[in-house]
Coordinates of N, CA and C in Angstrom, one line a residue:
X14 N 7.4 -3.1 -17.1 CA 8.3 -3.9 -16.2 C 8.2 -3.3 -14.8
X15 N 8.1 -4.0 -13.7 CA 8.3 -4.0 -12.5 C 9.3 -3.5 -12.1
X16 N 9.5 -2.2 -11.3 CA 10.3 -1.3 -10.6 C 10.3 -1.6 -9.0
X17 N 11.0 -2.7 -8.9 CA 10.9 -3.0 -7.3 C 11.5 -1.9 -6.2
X18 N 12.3 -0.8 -6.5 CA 12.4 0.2 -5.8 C 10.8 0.8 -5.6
X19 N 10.3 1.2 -6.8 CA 9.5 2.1 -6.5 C 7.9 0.9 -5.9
X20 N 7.9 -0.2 -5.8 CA 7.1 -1.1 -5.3 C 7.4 -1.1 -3.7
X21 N 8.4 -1.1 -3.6 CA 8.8 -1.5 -2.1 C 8.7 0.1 -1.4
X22 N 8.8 1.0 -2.3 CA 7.9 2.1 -1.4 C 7.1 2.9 -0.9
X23 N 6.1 2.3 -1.6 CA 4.5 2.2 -2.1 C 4.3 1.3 -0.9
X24 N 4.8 0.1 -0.5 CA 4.7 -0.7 0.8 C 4.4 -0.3 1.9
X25 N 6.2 0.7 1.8 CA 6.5 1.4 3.2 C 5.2 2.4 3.4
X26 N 4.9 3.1 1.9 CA 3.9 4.5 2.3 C 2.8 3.8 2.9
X27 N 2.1 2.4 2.2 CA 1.2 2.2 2.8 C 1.0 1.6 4.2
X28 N 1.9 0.7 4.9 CA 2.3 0.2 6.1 C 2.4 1.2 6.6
X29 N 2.9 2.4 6.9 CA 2.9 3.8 7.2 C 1.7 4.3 7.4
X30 N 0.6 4.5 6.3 CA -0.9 4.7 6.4 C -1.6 3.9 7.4
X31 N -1.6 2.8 7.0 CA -2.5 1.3 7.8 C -1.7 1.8 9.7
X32 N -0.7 1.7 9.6 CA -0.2 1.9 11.2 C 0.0 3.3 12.1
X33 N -0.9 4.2 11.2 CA -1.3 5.7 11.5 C -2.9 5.4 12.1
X34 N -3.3 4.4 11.3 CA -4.8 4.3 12.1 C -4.7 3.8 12.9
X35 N -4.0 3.1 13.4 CA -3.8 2.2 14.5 C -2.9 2.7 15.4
X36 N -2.6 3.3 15.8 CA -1.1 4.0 16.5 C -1.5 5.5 16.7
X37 N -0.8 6.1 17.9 CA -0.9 7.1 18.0 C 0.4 8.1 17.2
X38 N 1.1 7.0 16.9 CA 2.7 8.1 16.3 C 2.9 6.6 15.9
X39 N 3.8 7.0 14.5 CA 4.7 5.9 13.9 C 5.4 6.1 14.0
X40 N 6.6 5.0 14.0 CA 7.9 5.1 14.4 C 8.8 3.5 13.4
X41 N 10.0 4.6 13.4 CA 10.7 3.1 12.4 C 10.5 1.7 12.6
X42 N 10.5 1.2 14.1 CA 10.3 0.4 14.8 C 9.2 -0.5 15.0
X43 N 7.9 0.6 14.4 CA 6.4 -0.2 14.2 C 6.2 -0.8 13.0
X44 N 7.1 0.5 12.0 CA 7.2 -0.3 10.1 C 8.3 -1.2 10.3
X45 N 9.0 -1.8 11.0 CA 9.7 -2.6 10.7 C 8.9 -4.0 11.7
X46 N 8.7 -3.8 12.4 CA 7.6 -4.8 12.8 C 6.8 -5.5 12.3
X47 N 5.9 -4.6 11.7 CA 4.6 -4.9 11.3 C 5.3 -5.3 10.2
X48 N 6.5 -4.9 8.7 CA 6.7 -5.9 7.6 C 7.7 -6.6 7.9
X49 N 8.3 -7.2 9.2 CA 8.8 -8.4 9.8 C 10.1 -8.0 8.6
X50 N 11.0 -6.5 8.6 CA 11.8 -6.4 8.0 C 13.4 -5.8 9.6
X51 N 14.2 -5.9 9.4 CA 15.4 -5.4 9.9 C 14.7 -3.7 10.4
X52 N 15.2 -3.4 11.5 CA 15.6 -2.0 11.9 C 16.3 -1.3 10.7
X53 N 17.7 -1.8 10.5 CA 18.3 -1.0 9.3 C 17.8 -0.8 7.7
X54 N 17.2 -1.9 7.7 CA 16.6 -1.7 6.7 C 15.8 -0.9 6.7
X55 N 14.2 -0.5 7.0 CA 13.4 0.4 7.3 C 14.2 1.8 7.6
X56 N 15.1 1.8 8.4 CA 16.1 3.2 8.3 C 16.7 3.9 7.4
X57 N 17.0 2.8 6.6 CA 17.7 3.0 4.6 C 16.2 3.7 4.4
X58 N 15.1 2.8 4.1 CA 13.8 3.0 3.5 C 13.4 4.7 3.8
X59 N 13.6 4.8 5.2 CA 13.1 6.4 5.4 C 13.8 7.3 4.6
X60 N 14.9 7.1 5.0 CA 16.0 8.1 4.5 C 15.1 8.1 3.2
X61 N 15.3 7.5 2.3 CA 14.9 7.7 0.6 C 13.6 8.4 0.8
X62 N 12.9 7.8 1.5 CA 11.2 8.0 1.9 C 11.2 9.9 1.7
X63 N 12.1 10.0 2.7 CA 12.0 11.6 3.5 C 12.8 12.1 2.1
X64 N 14.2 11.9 1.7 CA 14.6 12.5 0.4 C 13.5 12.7 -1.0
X65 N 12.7 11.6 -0.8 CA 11.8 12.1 -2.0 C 10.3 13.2 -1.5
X66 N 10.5 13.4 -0.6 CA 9.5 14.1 0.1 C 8.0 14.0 0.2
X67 N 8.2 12.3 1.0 CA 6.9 11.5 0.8 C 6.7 11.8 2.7
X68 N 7.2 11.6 3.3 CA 7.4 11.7 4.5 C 8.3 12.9 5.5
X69 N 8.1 12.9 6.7 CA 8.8 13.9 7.0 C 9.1 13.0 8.6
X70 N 10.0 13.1 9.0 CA 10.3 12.6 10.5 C 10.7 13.3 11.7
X71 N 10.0 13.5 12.7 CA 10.3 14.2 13.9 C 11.4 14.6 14.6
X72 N 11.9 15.0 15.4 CA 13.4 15.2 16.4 C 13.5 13.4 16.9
X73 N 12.1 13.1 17.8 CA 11.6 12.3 18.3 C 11.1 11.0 17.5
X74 N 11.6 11.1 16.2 CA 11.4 9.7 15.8 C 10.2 9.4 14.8
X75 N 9.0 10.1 15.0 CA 7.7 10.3 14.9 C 7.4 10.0 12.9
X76 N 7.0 9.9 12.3 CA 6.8 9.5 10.9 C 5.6 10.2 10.2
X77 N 5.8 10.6 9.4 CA 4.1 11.6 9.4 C 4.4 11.3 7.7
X78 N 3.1 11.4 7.0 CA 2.8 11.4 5.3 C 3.1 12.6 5.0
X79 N 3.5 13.1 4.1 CA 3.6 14.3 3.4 C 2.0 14.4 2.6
X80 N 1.8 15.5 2.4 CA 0.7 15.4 1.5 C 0.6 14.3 -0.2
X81 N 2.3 14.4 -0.7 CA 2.0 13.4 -1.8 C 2.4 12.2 -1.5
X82 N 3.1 11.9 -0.2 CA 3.3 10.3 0.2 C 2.0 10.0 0.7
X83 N 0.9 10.0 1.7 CA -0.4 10.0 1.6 C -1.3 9.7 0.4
X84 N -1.0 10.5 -0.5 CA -2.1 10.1 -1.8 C -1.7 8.9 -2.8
X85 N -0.1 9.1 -2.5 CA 0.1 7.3 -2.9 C 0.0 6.3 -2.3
X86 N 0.0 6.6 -0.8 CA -0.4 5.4 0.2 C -2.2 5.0 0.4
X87 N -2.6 6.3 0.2 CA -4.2 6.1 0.1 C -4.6 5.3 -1.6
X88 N -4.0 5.5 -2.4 CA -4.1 5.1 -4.1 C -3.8 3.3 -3.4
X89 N -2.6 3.6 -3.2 CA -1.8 1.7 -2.8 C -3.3 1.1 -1.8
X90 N -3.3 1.6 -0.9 CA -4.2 1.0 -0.1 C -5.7 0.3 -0.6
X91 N -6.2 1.6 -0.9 CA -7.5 1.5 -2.2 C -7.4 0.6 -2.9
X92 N -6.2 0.3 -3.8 CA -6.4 -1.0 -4.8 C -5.9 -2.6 -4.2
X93 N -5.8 -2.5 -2.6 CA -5.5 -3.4 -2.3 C -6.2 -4.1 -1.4
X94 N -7.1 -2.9 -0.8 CA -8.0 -3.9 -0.2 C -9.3 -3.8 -1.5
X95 N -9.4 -3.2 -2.8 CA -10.4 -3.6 -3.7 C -10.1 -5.1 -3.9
X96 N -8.7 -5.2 -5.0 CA -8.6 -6.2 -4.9 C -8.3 -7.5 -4.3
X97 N -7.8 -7.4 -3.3 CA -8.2 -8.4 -2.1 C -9.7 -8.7 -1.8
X98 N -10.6 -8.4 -1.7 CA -11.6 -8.7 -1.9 C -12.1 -9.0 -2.9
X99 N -12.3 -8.2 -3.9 CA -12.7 -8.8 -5.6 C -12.2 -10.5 -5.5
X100 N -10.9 -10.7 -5.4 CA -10.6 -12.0 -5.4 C -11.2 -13.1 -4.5
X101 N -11.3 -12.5 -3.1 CA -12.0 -13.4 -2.1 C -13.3 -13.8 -2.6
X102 N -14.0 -12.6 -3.2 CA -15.5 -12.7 -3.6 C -15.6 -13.5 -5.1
X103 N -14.3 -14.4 -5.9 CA -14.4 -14.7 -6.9 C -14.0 -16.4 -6.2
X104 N -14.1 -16.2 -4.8 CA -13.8 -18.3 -4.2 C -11.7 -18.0 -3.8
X105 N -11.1 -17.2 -4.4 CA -9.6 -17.5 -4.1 C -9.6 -17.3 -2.1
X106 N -8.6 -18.2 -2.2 CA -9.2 -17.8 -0.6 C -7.6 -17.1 0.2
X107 N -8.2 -16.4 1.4 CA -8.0 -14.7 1.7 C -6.1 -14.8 2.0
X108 N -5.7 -15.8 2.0 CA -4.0 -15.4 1.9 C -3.8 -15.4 0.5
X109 N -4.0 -16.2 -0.1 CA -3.8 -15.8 -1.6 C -4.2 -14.7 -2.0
X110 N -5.0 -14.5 -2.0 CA -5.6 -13.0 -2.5 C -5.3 -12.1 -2.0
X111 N -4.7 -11.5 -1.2 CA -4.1 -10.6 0.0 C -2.5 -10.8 -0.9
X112 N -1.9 -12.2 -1.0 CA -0.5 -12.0 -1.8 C -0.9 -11.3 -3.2
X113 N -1.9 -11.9 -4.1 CA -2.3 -11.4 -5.2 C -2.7 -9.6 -5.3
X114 N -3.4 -9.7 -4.4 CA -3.9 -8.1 -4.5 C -2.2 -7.0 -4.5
X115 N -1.3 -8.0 -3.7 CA -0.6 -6.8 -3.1 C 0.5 -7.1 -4.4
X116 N 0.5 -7.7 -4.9 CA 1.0 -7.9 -6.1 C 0.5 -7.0 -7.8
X117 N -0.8 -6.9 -7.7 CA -1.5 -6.5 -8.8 C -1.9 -4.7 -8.4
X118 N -1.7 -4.4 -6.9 CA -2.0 -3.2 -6.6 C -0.6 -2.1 -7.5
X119 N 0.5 -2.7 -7.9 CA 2.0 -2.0 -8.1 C 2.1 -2.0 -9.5
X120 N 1.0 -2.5 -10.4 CA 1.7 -2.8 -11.8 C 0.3 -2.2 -12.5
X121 N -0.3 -1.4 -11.9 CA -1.3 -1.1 -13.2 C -1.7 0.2 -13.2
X122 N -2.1 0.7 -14.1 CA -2.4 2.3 -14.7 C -3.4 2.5 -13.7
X123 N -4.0 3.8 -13.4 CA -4.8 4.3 -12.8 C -6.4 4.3 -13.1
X124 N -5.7 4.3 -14.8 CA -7.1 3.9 -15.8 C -7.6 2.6 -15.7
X125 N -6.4 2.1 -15.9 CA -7.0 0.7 -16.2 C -7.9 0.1 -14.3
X126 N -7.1 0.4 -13.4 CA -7.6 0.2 -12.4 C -9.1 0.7 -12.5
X127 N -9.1 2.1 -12.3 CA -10.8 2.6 -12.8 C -11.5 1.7 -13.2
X128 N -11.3 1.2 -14.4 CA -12.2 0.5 -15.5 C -12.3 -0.7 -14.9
X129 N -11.8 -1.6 -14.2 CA -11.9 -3.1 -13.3 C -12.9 -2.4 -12.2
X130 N -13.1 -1.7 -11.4 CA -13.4 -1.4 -10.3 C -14.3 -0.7 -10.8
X131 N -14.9 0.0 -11.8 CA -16.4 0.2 -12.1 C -16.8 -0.7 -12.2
X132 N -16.4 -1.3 -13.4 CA -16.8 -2.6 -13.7 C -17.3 -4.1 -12.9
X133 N -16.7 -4.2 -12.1 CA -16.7 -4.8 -10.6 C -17.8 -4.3 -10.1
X134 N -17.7 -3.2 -9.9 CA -18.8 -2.1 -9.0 C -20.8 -2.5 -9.8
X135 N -20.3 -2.4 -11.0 CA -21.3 -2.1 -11.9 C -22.3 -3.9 -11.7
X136 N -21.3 -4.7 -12.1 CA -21.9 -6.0 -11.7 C -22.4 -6.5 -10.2
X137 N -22.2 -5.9 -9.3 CA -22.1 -6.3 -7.9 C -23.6 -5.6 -7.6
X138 N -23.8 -4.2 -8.2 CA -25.3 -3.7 -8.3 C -26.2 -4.2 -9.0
X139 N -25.5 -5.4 -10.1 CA -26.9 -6.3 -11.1 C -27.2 -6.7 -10.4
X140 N -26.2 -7.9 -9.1 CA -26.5 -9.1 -8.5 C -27.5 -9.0 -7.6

């Protein structure tokens, strides 16, 4: 079953990653931007963010990965732009697949991810 807490922070971590490459400093105000969510909202999100000790936040506002909010945001990212592509490259076309990927990135084992994405991998070298 689907844990929309723990989906929606998987989001934040990775919106956080994606706007670290692009940005010289994140700030609540860029994740709230970029997922077209409330100021307060994103502010609730940190708070929990920083209590689970995924993130850490500056004097100055500043947003940084912790070492294990990072490896879940790099895991989220990884399976979302695989699968956003896998589907583009199967004809779905790139907004749907982009909803679908970010949908299918939150609900599956690490294994089972593996095994699609060798698998994937393995056929894309027959072709």
């Amino acid at each position: 079953m689907r844990n929309p807490k723990h989906e929606s922070s998987e989001d934040y971590l990775e919106t956080i990653l994606i706007l670290g490459k692009k940005l010289p400093a994140v700030r609540a105000i860029d994740v709230a931007t970029e997922m077209d969510f409330k100021k307060s909202s994103v502010s609730v999100a940190m708070k929990n963010l920083r209590e689970k000790g995924y993130i850490t936040v500056t004097d100055a506002g500043y947003i940084m990965l912790t070492d294990e909010g990072r490896s879940i945001a790099e895991m989220i990212y990884e399976r979302h732009e695989f699968f956003s592509e896998w589907l583009m490259e199967l004809g779905i076309d790139k907004k749907k697949a982009i909803e679908d990927a970010c949908r299918m990135e939150h609900d599956m084992s690490q294994e089972s991810f593996e095994a699609i994405k060798n698998y994937v991998e393995k056929h894309r070298q027959a072709s």
